[in-house]
PDB file of C-alpha atoms and ligand atoms in Angstrom:
ATOM      1  CA  MET A   1      -0.830 -16.485 -16.595  1.00  0.00           C
ATOM      2  CA  GLY A   2      -2.512 -19.548 -18.069  1.00  0.00           C
ATOM      3  CA  TYR A   3      -6.152 -18.761 -17.614  1.00  0.00           C
ATOM      4  CA  ILE A   4      -6.319 -15.237 -19.026  1.00  0.00           C
ATOM      5  CA  SER A   5      -4.729 -13.950 -22.225  1.00  0.00           C
ATOM      6  CA  GLU A   6      -3.118 -10.565 -22.738  1.00  0.00           C
ATOM      7  CA  THR A   7      -5.971  -9.547 -25.061  1.00  0.00           C
ATOM      8  CA  GLU A   8      -8.612 -10.521 -22.494  1.00  0.00           C
ATOM      9  CA  LEU A   9      -6.745  -8.581 -19.814  1.00  0.00           C
ATOM     10  CA  SER A  10      -6.516  -5.510 -22.096  1.00  0.00           C
ATOM     11  CA  ASP A  11     -10.269  -5.766 -22.724  1.00  0.00           C
ATOM     12  CA  LEU A  12     -10.958  -5.798 -18.973  1.00  0.00           C
ATOM     13  CA  VAL A  13      -8.767  -2.699 -18.593  1.00  0.00           C
ATOM     14  CA  GLU A  14     -10.593  -0.873 -21.391  1.00  0.00           C
ATOM     15  CA  GLN A  15     -13.997  -1.703 -19.856  1.00  0.00           C
ATOM     16  CA  ALA A  16     -12.947  -0.646 -16.340  1.00  0.00           C
ATOM     17  CA  LYS A  17     -11.566   2.693 -17.641  1.00  0.00           C
ATOM     18  CA  ASP A  18     -15.111   3.998 -18.051  1.00  0.00           C
ATOM     19  CA  TYR A  19     -15.486   4.134 -14.266  1.00  0.00           C
ATOM     20  CA  ALA A  20     -12.658   6.684 -14.027  1.00  0.00           C
ATOM     21  CA  SER A  21     -14.965   9.560 -14.945  1.00  0.00           C
ATOM     22  CA  GLU A  22     -17.033   8.931 -11.787  1.00  0.00           C
ATOM     23  CA  GLY A  23     -14.023   9.462  -9.516  1.00  0.00           C
ATOM     24  CA  LYS A  24     -11.600  12.236  -8.620  1.00  0.00           C
ATOM     25  CA  VAL A  25      -7.817  12.504  -8.586  1.00  0.00           C
ATOM     26  CA  ALA A  26      -6.381  13.251  -5.093  1.00  0.00           C
ATOM     27  CA  ASP A  27      -5.453  16.906  -4.830  1.00  0.00           C
ATOM     28  CA  TYR A  28      -4.823  17.392  -1.122  1.00  0.00           C
ATOM     29  CA  ILE A  29      -1.207  16.520  -1.978  1.00  0.00           C
ATOM     30  CA  PRO A  30      -0.747  19.196  -4.691  1.00  0.00           C
ATOM     31  CA  ALA A  31       1.767  17.168  -6.755  1.00  0.00           C
ATOM     32  CA  LEU A  32      -0.755  14.354  -7.288  1.00  0.00           C
ATOM     33  CA  LYS A  33      -3.382  16.483  -8.984  1.00  0.00           C
ATOM     34  CA  TYR A  34      -1.599  16.420 -12.381  1.00  0.00           C
ATOM     35  CA  ALA A  35      -2.294  12.698 -12.870  1.00  0.00           C
ATOM     36  CA  ASN A  36      -4.309  11.675 -15.923  1.00  0.00           C
ATOM     37  CA  LYS A  37      -7.686  10.508 -14.672  1.00  0.00           C
ATOM     38  CA  ARG A  38      -8.179   7.893 -17.387  1.00  0.00           C
ATOM     39  CA  ASP A  39      -4.864   6.090 -16.912  1.00  0.00           C
ATOM     40  CA  LEU A  40      -5.351   2.459 -15.968  1.00  0.00           C
ATOM     41  CA  SER A  41      -2.704  -0.251 -15.929  1.00  0.00           C
ATOM     42  CA  ILE A  42      -2.208  -3.669 -14.409  1.00  0.00           C
ATOM     43  CA  ALA A  43       0.578  -6.201 -14.000  1.00  0.00           C
ATOM     44  CA  MET A  44       0.199  -9.729 -12.643  1.00  0.00           C
ATOM     45  CA  VAL A  45       3.130 -11.858 -11.484  1.00  0.00           C
ATOM     46  CA  SER A  46       3.096 -15.575 -10.814  1.00  0.00           C
ATOM     47  CA  GLY A  47       6.452 -17.279 -10.268  1.00  0.00           C
ATOM     48  CA  ASN A  48       8.661 -15.950 -13.040  1.00  0.00           C
ATOM     49  CA  ASP A  49       5.768 -15.077 -15.358  1.00  0.00           C
ATOM     50  CA  MET A  50       4.303 -11.626 -15.845  1.00  0.00           C
ATOM     51  CA  LEU A  51       1.181 -10.540 -17.686  1.00  0.00           C
ATOM     52  CA  ALA A  52       0.350  -6.849 -18.105  1.00  0.00           C
ATOM     53  CA  ALA A  53      -1.981  -4.383 -19.797  1.00  0.00           C
ATOM     54  CA  GLY A  54      -2.114  -0.605 -20.140  1.00  0.00           C
ATOM     55  CA  ALA A  55       1.215   1.092 -19.367  1.00  0.00           C
ATOM     56  CA  PRO A  56       2.724  -1.260 -16.746  1.00  0.00           C
ATOM     57  CA  GLU A  57       6.024   0.656 -16.617  1.00  0.00           C
ATOM     58  CA  GLN A  58       4.448   4.056 -15.950  1.00  0.00           C
ATOM     59  CA  PRO A  59       5.757   5.511 -12.669  1.00  0.00           C
ATOM     60  CA  PHE A  60       3.584   6.609  -9.735  1.00  0.00           C
ATOM     61  CA  THR A  61       4.154   6.941  -6.008  1.00  0.00           C
ATOM     62  CA  LEU A  62       3.388   4.235  -3.446  1.00  0.00           C
ATOM     63  CA  GLN A  63       1.541   6.503  -0.984  1.00  0.00           C
ATOM     64  CA  SER A  64      -0.262   4.243   1.509  1.00  0.00           C
ATOM     65  CA  VAL A  65       0.982   1.068  -0.141  1.00  0.00           C
ATOM     66  CA  SER A  66       4.282   1.947   1.580  1.00  0.00           C
ATOM     67  CA  LYS A  67       2.591   1.219   4.917  1.00  0.00           C
ATOM     68  CA  ILE A  68       2.810  -2.529   4.355  1.00  0.00           C
ATOM     69  CA  LEU A  69       6.575  -2.244   3.801  1.00  0.00           C
ATOM     70  CA  THR A  70       7.271  -0.244   6.948  1.00  0.00           C
ATOM     71  CA  PHE A  71       4.998  -2.613   8.895  1.00  0.00           C
ATOM     72  CA  ALA A  72       7.049  -5.546   7.560  1.00  0.00           C
ATOM     73  CA  ILE A  73      10.304  -3.839   8.612  1.00  0.00           C
ATOM     74  CA  VAL A  74       9.255  -3.269  12.226  1.00  0.00           C
ATOM     75  CA  LEU A  75       7.688  -6.742  12.528  1.00  0.00           C
ATOM     76  CA  ASP A  76      10.933  -8.252  11.268  1.00  0.00           C
ATOM     77  CA  ASP A  77      13.082  -6.098  13.592  1.00  0.00           C
ATOM     78  CA  LEU A  78      11.001  -6.188  16.766  1.00  0.00           C
ATOM     79  CA  GLY A  79       8.510  -9.076  16.490  1.00  0.00           C
ATOM     80  CA  PHE A  80       4.715  -8.833  16.628  1.00  0.00           C
ATOM     81  CA  ASP A  81       4.144  -8.204  20.371  1.00  0.00           C
ATOM     82  CA  PRO A  82       6.153  -4.980  20.779  1.00  0.00           C
ATOM     83  CA  VAL A  83       4.581  -3.574  17.607  1.00  0.00           C
ATOM     84  CA  TYR A  84       1.093  -4.659  18.721  1.00  0.00           C
ATOM     85  CA  GLN A  85       1.596  -2.847  22.042  1.00  0.00           C
ATOM     86  CA  LYS A  86       1.586   0.406  20.061  1.00  0.00           C
ATOM     87  CA  VAL A  87      -0.637  -0.326  17.039  1.00  0.00           C
ATOM     88  CA  GLY A  88      -3.656  -2.671  16.818  1.00  0.00           C
ATOM     89  CA  VAL A  89      -4.788  -4.806  13.896  1.00  0.00           C
ATOM     90  CA  GLU A  90      -8.523  -4.058  14.022  1.00  0.00           C
ATOM     91  CA  PRO A  91     -10.485  -2.667  11.061  1.00  0.00           C
ATOM     92  CA  SER A  92     -11.554   0.976  11.164  1.00  0.00           C
ATOM     93  CA  THR A  93     -14.854   2.419  10.051  1.00  0.00           C
ATOM     94  CA  LYS A  94     -13.591   5.793   8.839  1.00  0.00           C
ATOM     95  CA  SER A  95     -11.245   7.114   6.165  1.00  0.00           C
ATOM     96  CA  PHE A  96      -7.462   6.704   6.092  1.00  0.00           C
ATOM     97  CA  ASN A  97      -6.678   9.964   7.880  1.00  0.00           C
ATOM     98  CA  THR A  98      -9.310   9.652  10.586  1.00  0.00           C
ATOM     99  CA  VAL A  99      -8.479  11.424  13.808  1.00  0.00           C
ATOM    100  CA  THR A 100     -11.452  10.220  15.839  1.00  0.00           C
ATOM    101  CA  GLU A 101     -10.904   6.537  15.093  1.00  0.00           C
ATOM    102  CA  SER A 102      -7.205   6.581  15.540  1.00  0.00           C
ATOM    103  CA  TYR A 103      -7.451   5.019  18.957  1.00  0.00           C
ATOM    104  CA  ASN A 104      -8.820   1.808  20.367  1.00  0.00           C
ATOM    105  CA  HIS A 105      -7.556   1.101  23.872  1.00  0.00           C
ATOM    106  CA  ASN A 106      -5.274   4.102  23.527  1.00  0.00           C
ATOM    107  CA  LYS A 107      -3.495   3.022  20.362  1.00  0.00           C
ATOM    108  CA  PRO A 108      -4.198   3.472  16.640  1.00  0.00           C
ATOM    109  CA  LEU A 109      -6.621   0.824  15.377  1.00  0.00           C
ATOM    110  CA  ASN A 110      -4.308  -0.555  12.703  1.00  0.00           C
ATOM    111  CA  PRO A 111      -1.122   0.181  10.737  1.00  0.00           C
ATOM    112  CA  MET A 112      -3.002   0.928   7.494  1.00  0.00           C
ATOM    113  CA  ILE A 113      -4.679   4.140   8.674  1.00  0.00           C
ATOM    114  CA  ASN A 114      -2.326   7.108   8.880  1.00  0.00           C
ATOM    115  CA  ALA A 115      -2.171   7.233  12.695  1.00  0.00           C
ATOM    116  CA  GLY A 116      -1.026   3.603  12.838  1.00  0.00           C
ATOM    117  CA  ALA A 117       1.355   4.021   9.921  1.00  0.00           C
ATOM    118  CA  LEU A 118       2.986   7.064  11.530  1.00  0.00           C
ATOM    119  CA  ALA A 119       3.486   5.055  14.736  1.00  0.00           C
ATOM    120  CA  VAL A 120       5.024   2.219  12.689  1.00  0.00           C
ATOM    121  CA  THR A 121       7.408   4.541  10.817  1.00  0.00           C
ATOM    122  CA  ASN A 122       8.429   5.977  14.182  1.00  0.00           C
ATOM    123  CA  MET A 123       9.459   2.437  15.273  1.00  0.00           C
ATOM    124  CA  ILE A 124      11.969   1.989  12.432  1.00  0.00           C
ATOM    125  CA  SER A 125      15.439   1.943  13.969  1.00  0.00           C
ATOM    126  CA  GLY A 126      18.408   3.777  12.491  1.00  0.00           C
ATOM    127  CA  LYS A 127      20.681   6.771  13.048  1.00  0.00           C
ATOM    128  CA  GLY A 128      18.718   9.348  11.106  1.00  0.00           C
ATOM    129  CA  THR A 129      16.177   9.801   8.337  1.00  0.00           C
ATOM    130  CA  ALA A 130      18.671   8.793   5.629  1.00  0.00           C
ATOM    131  CA  GLU A 131      19.506   5.449   7.275  1.00  0.00           C
ATOM    132  CA  LYS A 132      15.845   4.666   7.980  1.00  0.00           C
ATOM    133  CA  LEU A 133      14.805   5.576   4.443  1.00  0.00           C
ATOM    134  CA  GLU A 134      17.579   3.386   3.064  1.00  0.00           C
ATOM    135  CA  LYS A 135      16.091   0.439   5.011  1.00  0.00           C
ATOM    136  CA  ILE A 136      12.716   1.035   3.361  1.00  0.00           C
ATOM    137  CA  LEU A 137      14.256   1.474  -0.098  1.00  0.00           C
ATOM    138  CA  THR A 138      16.368  -1.660   0.311  1.00  0.00           C
ATOM    139  CA  LEU A 139      13.269  -3.707   1.095  1.00  0.00           C
ATOM    140  CA  VAL A 140      11.208  -2.212  -1.765  1.00  0.00           C
ATOM    141  CA  ARG A 141      14.028  -2.755  -4.261  1.00  0.00           C
ATOM    142  CA  ARG A 142      14.546  -6.375  -3.186  1.00  0.00           C
ATOM    143  CA  MET A 143      10.844  -7.189  -3.230  1.00  0.00           C
ATOM    144  CA  ALA A 144      10.329  -5.498  -6.598  1.00  0.00           C
ATOM    145  CA  GLY A 145      13.544  -6.985  -7.980  1.00  0.00           C
ATOM    146  CA  ASN A 146      14.328  -3.472  -9.172  1.00  0.00           C
ATOM    147  CA  PRO A 147      17.463  -1.748  -7.775  1.00  0.00           C
ATOM    148  CA  ALA A 148      16.602   1.512  -9.594  1.00  0.00           C
ATOM    149  CA  ILE A 149      13.629   2.434  -7.357  1.00  0.00           C
ATOM    150  CA  GLU A 150      13.974   5.930  -5.821  1.00  0.00           C
ATOM    151  CA  VAL A 151      11.976   8.586  -3.994  1.00  0.00           C
ATOM    152  CA  ASN A 152      10.196  11.240  -6.079  1.00  0.00           C
ATOM    153  CA  SER A 153      11.457  14.260  -4.127  1.00  0.00           C
ATOM    154  CA  SER A 154       8.980  16.771  -5.520  1.00  0.00           C
ATOM    155  CA  VAL A 155       6.008  14.599  -4.451  1.00  0.00           C
ATOM    156  CA  ALA A 156       7.655  14.140  -1.019  1.00  0.00           C
ATOM    157  CA  SER A 157       8.130  17.883  -0.484  1.00  0.00           C
ATOM    158  CA  SER A 158       4.677  18.683  -1.839  1.00  0.00           C
ATOM    159  CA  GLU A 159       3.167  16.400   0.829  1.00  0.00           C
ATOM    160  CA  PHE A 160       5.543  17.629   3.554  1.00  0.00           C
ATOM    161  CA  GLU A 161       4.383  21.208   3.027  1.00  0.00           C
ATOM    162  CA  THR A 162       0.687  20.355   3.237  1.00  0.00           C
ATOM    163  CA  ALA A 163       0.613  17.471   5.757  1.00  0.00           C
ATOM    164  CA  HIS A 164      -1.370  19.353   8.388  1.00  0.00           C
ATOM    165  CA  VAL A 165      -3.649  16.473   9.402  1.00  0.00           C
ATOM    166  CA  ASN A 166      -0.744  14.033   9.608  1.00  0.00           C
ATOM    167  CA  ARG A 167       1.169  16.488  11.793  1.00  0.00           C
ATOM    168  CA  ALA A 168      -1.886  16.792  14.039  1.00  0.00           C
ATOM    169  CA  LEU A 169      -2.032  12.988  14.268  1.00  0.00           C
ATOM    170  CA  CYS A 170       1.630  12.941  15.276  1.00  0.00           C
ATOM    171  CA  TYR A 171       1.020  15.338  18.154  1.00  0.00           C
ATOM    172  CA  LEU A 172      -1.923  13.238  19.350  1.00  0.00           C
ATOM    173  CA  LEU A 173       0.258  10.127  19.169  1.00  0.00           C
ATOM    174  CA  LYS A 174       2.956  11.945  21.102  1.00  0.00           C
ATOM    175  CA  SER A 175       0.474  12.904  23.805  1.00  0.00           C
ATOM    176  CA  LYS A 176      -0.306   9.182  24.235  1.00  0.00           C
ATOM    177  CA  ASP A 177       3.410   8.237  24.285  1.00  0.00           C
ATOM    178  CA  ILE A 178       2.943   6.139  21.157  1.00  0.00           C
ATOM    179  CA  ILE A 179       5.558   8.056  19.236  1.00  0.00           C
ATOM    180  CA  THR A 180       8.722   9.765  20.430  1.00  0.00           C
ATOM    181  CA  GLY A 181      11.114  12.264  18.896  1.00  0.00           C
ATOM    182  CA  ASP A 182      10.788  15.186  16.547  1.00  0.00           C
ATOM    183  CA  VAL A 183       7.492  15.407  14.626  1.00  0.00           C
ATOM    184  CA  ASP A 184       8.946  17.119  11.549  1.00  0.00           C
ATOM    185  CA  GLU A 185      11.682  14.482  11.276  1.00  0.00           C
ATOM    186  CA  LEU A 186       9.036  11.759  11.352  1.00  0.00           C
ATOM    187  CA  MET A 187       6.905  13.622   8.820  1.00  0.00           C
ATOM    188  CA  ASP A 188       9.926  13.975   6.536  1.00  0.00           C
ATOM    189  CA  LEU A 189      10.578  10.210   6.587  1.00  0.00           C
ATOM    190  CA  TYR A 190       6.871   9.375   6.223  1.00  0.00           C
ATOM    191  CA  CYS A 191       6.418  11.717   3.232  1.00  0.00           C
ATOM    192  CA  ARG A 192       9.496  10.213   1.566  1.00  0.00           C
ATOM    193  CA  GLN A 193       8.310   6.622   2.082  1.00  0.00           C
ATOM    194  CA  CYS A 194       4.947   7.598   0.545  1.00  0.00           C
ATOM    195  CA  ALA A 195       6.744   9.215  -2.418  1.00  0.00           C
ATOM    196  CA  ILE A 196       8.731   6.111  -3.401  1.00  0.00           C
ATOM    197  CA  GLU A 197       8.185   5.776  -7.131  1.00  0.00           C
ATOM    198  CA  VAL A 198       7.233   2.411  -8.630  1.00  0.00           C
ATOM    199  CA  SER A 199       5.405   0.914 -11.610  1.00  0.00           C
ATOM    200  CA  CYS A 200       2.652  -1.714 -11.813  1.00  0.00           C
ATOM    201  CA  GLN A 201       5.353  -4.269 -12.596  1.00  0.00           C
ATOM    202  CA  ASP A 202       7.148  -3.363  -9.360  1.00  0.00           C
ATOM    203  CA  LEU A 203       3.897  -3.508  -7.358  1.00  0.00           C
ATOM    204  CA  ALA A 204       3.000  -6.920  -8.745  1.00  0.00           C
ATOM    205  CA  ARG A 205       6.465  -8.285  -7.925  1.00  0.00           C
ATOM    206  CA  ILE A 206       6.280  -6.877  -4.358  1.00  0.00           C
ATOM    207  CA  ALA A 207       2.837  -8.486  -3.972  1.00  0.00           C
ATOM    208  CA  TYR A 208       4.129 -11.771  -5.335  1.00  0.00           C
ATOM    209  CA  VAL A 209       6.896 -11.932  -2.703  1.00  0.00           C
ATOM    210  CA  LEU A 210       4.163 -11.635  -0.044  1.00  0.00           C
ATOM    211  CA  ALA A 211       2.101 -14.291  -1.866  1.00  0.00           C
ATOM    212  CA  ASN A 212       5.223 -16.456  -1.931  1.00  0.00           C
ATOM    213  CA  ASN A 213       5.720 -16.398   1.885  1.00  0.00           C
ATOM    214  CA  GLY A 214       8.406 -13.716   1.703  1.00  0.00           C
ATOM    215  CA  VAL A 215      10.631 -15.617  -0.751  1.00  0.00           C
ATOM    216  CA  ASP A 216      12.217 -14.080  -3.878  1.00  0.00           C
ATOM    217  CA  PRO A 217      10.850 -16.037  -6.864  1.00  0.00           C
ATOM    218  CA  ASP A 218      14.086 -15.649  -8.857  1.00  0.00           C
ATOM    219  CA  THR A 219      16.767 -16.375  -6.276  1.00  0.00           C
ATOM    220  CA  ASN A 220      14.743 -18.358  -3.706  1.00  0.00           C
ATOM    221  CA  GLU A 221      16.228 -16.074  -1.047  1.00  0.00           C
ATOM    222  CA  GLU A 222      14.133 -15.199   1.982  1.00  0.00           C
ATOM    223  CA  ILE A 223      13.398 -11.469   1.800  1.00  0.00           C
ATOM    224  CA  LEU A 224      10.952 -11.546   4.711  1.00  0.00           C
ATOM    225  CA  PRO A 225      10.318 -14.312   7.266  1.00  0.00           C
ATOM    226  CA  SER A 226       7.132 -16.172   6.348  1.00  0.00           C
ATOM    227  CA  SER A 227       5.561 -15.142   9.691  1.00  0.00           C
ATOM    228  CA  VAL A 228       6.031 -11.464   8.721  1.00  0.00           C
ATOM    229  CA  ALA A 229       4.563 -12.052   5.245  1.00  0.00           C
ATOM    230  CA  ARG A 230       1.590 -13.773   6.910  1.00  0.00           C
ATOM    231  CA  ILE A 231       0.942 -10.964   9.420  1.00  0.00           C
ATOM    232  CA  VAL A 232       1.247  -8.252   6.762  1.00  0.00           C
ATOM    233  CA  THR A 233      -1.067 -10.095   4.363  1.00  0.00           C
ATOM    234  CA  THR A 234      -3.621 -10.804   7.089  1.00  0.00           C
ATOM    235  CA  THR A 235      -3.619  -7.157   8.168  1.00  0.00           C
ATOM    236  CA  MET A 236      -4.133  -6.111   4.540  1.00  0.00           C
ATOM    237  CA  ALA A 237      -7.179  -8.395   4.339  1.00  0.00           C
ATOM    238  CA  MET A 238      -8.645  -6.904   7.516  1.00  0.00           C
ATOM    239  CA  CYS A 239      -7.688  -3.246   7.142  1.00  0.00           C
ATOM    240  CA  GLY A 240      -5.958  -2.573   3.789  1.00  0.00           C
ATOM    241  CA  MET A 241      -8.988  -0.896   2.213  1.00  0.00           C
ATOM    242  CA  TYR A 242      -9.813   1.098   5.365  1.00  0.00           C
ATOM    243  CA  ASN A 243     -13.582   1.345   5.961  1.00  0.00           C
ATOM    244  CA  ALA A 244     -14.222  -0.492   2.659  1.00  0.00           C
ATOM    245  CA  SER A 245     -12.287  -3.605   3.720  1.00  0.00           C
ATOM    246  CA  GLY A 246     -15.418  -5.662   4.446  1.00  0.00           C
ATOM    247  CA  GLU A 247     -17.133  -4.860   1.173  1.00  0.00           C
ATOM    248  CA  PHE A 248     -13.871  -5.480  -0.667  1.00  0.00           C
ATOM    249  CA  ALA A 249     -13.472  -8.883   1.031  1.00  0.00           C
ATOM    250  CA  VAL A 250     -16.985  -9.841  -0.084  1.00  0.00           C
ATOM    251  CA  ASN A 251     -16.732  -8.573  -3.668  1.00  0.00           C
ATOM    252  CA  VAL A 252     -13.062  -9.182  -4.445  1.00  0.00           C
ATOM    253  CA  GLY A 253     -11.760 -11.433  -1.676  1.00  0.00           C
ATOM    254  CA  VAL A 254      -8.002 -10.863  -1.823  1.00  0.00           C
ATOM    255  CA  PRO A 255      -5.760  -9.042   0.679  1.00  0.00           C
ATOM    256  CA  ALA A 256      -4.990  -5.645  -0.836  1.00  0.00           C
ATOM    257  CA  LYS A 257      -3.610  -2.189  -0.071  1.00  0.00           C
ATOM    258  CA  SER A 258      -4.580   1.025  -1.772  1.00  0.00           C
ATOM    259  CA  GLY A 259      -2.800   4.371  -2.041  1.00  0.00           C
ATOM    260  CA  VAL A 260      -4.140   7.842  -2.896  1.00  0.00           C
ATOM    261  CA  SER A 261      -1.922   7.946  -5.982  1.00  0.00           C
ATOM    262  CA  GLY A 262      -4.334   5.326  -7.373  1.00  0.00           C
ATOM    263  CA  ALA A 263      -2.103   2.346  -6.598  1.00  0.00           C
ATOM    264  CA  ILE A 264      -3.553  -0.995  -5.539  1.00  0.00           C
ATOM    265  CA  LEU A 265      -1.359  -3.910  -4.512  1.00  0.00           C
ATOM    266  CA  ALA A 266      -3.153  -7.252  -4.177  1.00  0.00           C
ATOM    267  CA  VAL A 267      -1.891 -10.585  -2.906  1.00  0.00           C
ATOM    268  CA  VAL A 268      -3.352 -13.937  -3.903  1.00  0.00           C
ATOM    269  CA  PRO A 269      -1.575 -16.182  -1.372  1.00  0.00           C
ATOM    270  CA  GLY A 270       0.483 -18.939  -2.941  1.00  0.00           C
ATOM    271  CA  LYS A 271      -0.594 -17.882  -6.428  1.00  0.00           C
ATOM    272  CA  MET A 272      -0.190 -14.351  -7.669  1.00  0.00           C
ATOM    273  CA  GLY A 273       0.819 -10.752  -7.060  1.00  0.00           C
ATOM    274  CA  ILE A 274      -1.144  -7.948  -8.712  1.00  0.00           C
ATOM    275  CA  GLY A 275      -0.244  -4.283  -9.197  1.00  0.00           C
ATOM    276  CA  ILE A 276      -2.763  -1.749 -10.467  1.00  0.00           C
ATOM    277  CA  TYR A 277      -2.576   1.992 -11.149  1.00  0.00           C
ATOM    278  CA  GLY A 278      -5.570   4.209 -11.867  1.00  0.00           C
ATOM    279  CA  PRO A 279      -5.460   7.692 -10.274  1.00  0.00           C
ATOM    280  CA  SER A 280      -9.171   8.491 -10.272  1.00  0.00           C
ATOM    281  CA  LEU A 281     -10.383   7.724  -6.731  1.00  0.00           C
ATOM    282  CA  ASP A 282     -13.772   6.811  -5.270  1.00  0.00           C
ATOM    283  CA  ALA A 283     -15.304   8.088  -2.024  1.00  0.00           C
ATOM    284  CA  ASP A 284     -13.170   5.603  -0.050  1.00  0.00           C
ATOM    285  CA  SER A 285      -9.988   7.100  -1.615  1.00  0.00           C
ATOM    286  CA  ILE A 286      -9.424   3.886  -3.593  1.00  0.00           C
ATOM    287  CA  SER A 287      -8.757   3.764  -7.361  1.00  0.00           C
ATOM    288  CA  ILE A 288     -12.288   3.604  -8.775  1.00  0.00           C
ATOM    289  CA  ALA A 289     -11.403   1.913 -12.060  1.00  0.00           C
ATOM    290  CA  GLY A 290      -8.682  -0.176 -10.403  1.00  0.00           C
ATOM    291  CA  ARG A 291     -11.144  -1.521  -7.870  1.00  0.00           C
ATOM    292  CA  GLN A 292     -13.575  -2.392 -10.656  1.00  0.00           C
ATOM    293  CA  LEU A 293     -10.826  -4.062 -12.674  1.00  0.00           C
ATOM    294  CA  LEU A 294      -9.700  -6.131  -9.701  1.00  0.00           C
ATOM    295  CA  GLN A 295     -13.274  -7.163  -8.969  1.00  0.00           C
ATOM    296  CA  GLN A 296     -13.799  -8.325 -12.573  1.00  0.00           C
ATOM    297  CA  LEU A 297     -10.494 -10.154 -12.584  1.00  0.00           C
ATOM    298  CA  ALA A 298     -11.137 -11.831  -9.229  1.00  0.00           C
ATOM    299  CA  SER A 299     -14.525 -13.050 -10.353  1.00  0.00           C
ATOM    300  CA  ARG A 300     -13.187 -14.217 -13.722  1.00  0.00           C
ATOM    301  CA  LEU A 301     -10.187 -16.072 -12.217  1.00  0.00           C
ATOM    302  CA  LYS A 302     -11.967 -17.092  -8.976  1.00  0.00           C
ATOM    303  CA  LEU A 303      -9.292 -15.393  -6.894  1.00  0.00           C
ATOM    304  CA  SER A 304     -11.249 -15.000  -3.647  1.00  0.00           C
ATOM    305  CA  ILE A 305      -9.333 -16.589  -0.794  1.00  0.00           C
ATOM    306  CA  PHE A 306     -12.648 -17.237   0.938  1.00  0.00           C
ATOM    307  CA  GLN A 307     -13.794 -19.926  -1.490  1.00  0.00           C
ATOM    308  CA  THR A 308     -12.047 -22.774  -3.280  1.00  0.00           C
TER     309      THR A 308
HETATM  310  N1  LIG B   1       0.701  10.101   1.871  1.00  0.00           N
HETATM  311  C1  LIG B   1      -0.695   9.951   2.045  1.00  0.00           C
HETATM  312  C2  LIG B   1      -1.164  10.575   3.338  1.00  0.00           C
HETATM  313  O1  LIG B   1      -0.592  10.341   4.354  1.00  0.00           O
HETATM  314  C3  LIG B   1      -1.066   8.509   1.999  1.00  0.00           C
HETATM  315  C4  LIG B   1      -2.557   8.271   2.164  1.00  0.00           C
HETATM  316  C5  LIG B   1      -3.089   7.200   1.274  1.00  0.00           C
HETATM  317  O2  LIG B   1      -2.459   6.814   0.297  1.00  0.00           O
HETATM  318  N2  LIG B   1      -4.293   6.744   1.573  1.00  0.00           N
HETATM  319  O3  LIG B   1      -2.113  11.309   3.364  1.00  0.00           O
END
């Protein structure tokens, strides 16, 4: 990557690992509770270069990181205005599955909290769950440059069986006419999108496509229109870390999205894509060691987009 060596990156990972003991692995989705708390890995992609430390090929599920992909799909299909009529782009002050803050002017505050993400998934067009899921998988595979990406079915069914709050959110959204159709069908698709299995290398490559205005760095093909990449990245900066987005902007300063599996995807526009996995979570449901690692890296490499 030029300004940081593999050894230096491995040292940062080792130092950040110590924070893992202060956090907790997510267990409200039963299948996630078997993760090893001390795991911590990172991959960074810039152009065709990759730098990594830890176990960058270890698989984990996208969880909420999938929300940026479904948001990209509906923005690309429908355009910003129709999507914005149903889901805002304002930061929230509560956790990802907030019920009370799911509305601002009668619509979910943003597509990164569950209420907004469920509304977005409901906007994906297609004949049935299989066709809609294929759209999501096609996008993930293209962005990651990895045609082997699949859904981890046992994580998907584990969440489906226990998704009581998400189901409640769906019924609230239905009562406001923000979503239509069968709630269990939507929950099935949503749980599968969250259970898409990737590695840090995949995450970093997905992030790099966003950093690269939607263009594939190997083929120069447009995967997403640059306007979609811009809206997704902006929304990540404002809302990607939920109620911690402001603090994260101050201390790290790059658009990012977290997932309860311990995934963090971070975009350094025009420069770099970063993928991190560390399953021990802090009180904001963000990877505790991953957040620390990203903060150290951002300060070391001056990654903040808010200062040149
Ligand atoms: N699948 C998870 C849920 O809906 C995603 C939440 C997250 O990663 N923050 O609860």
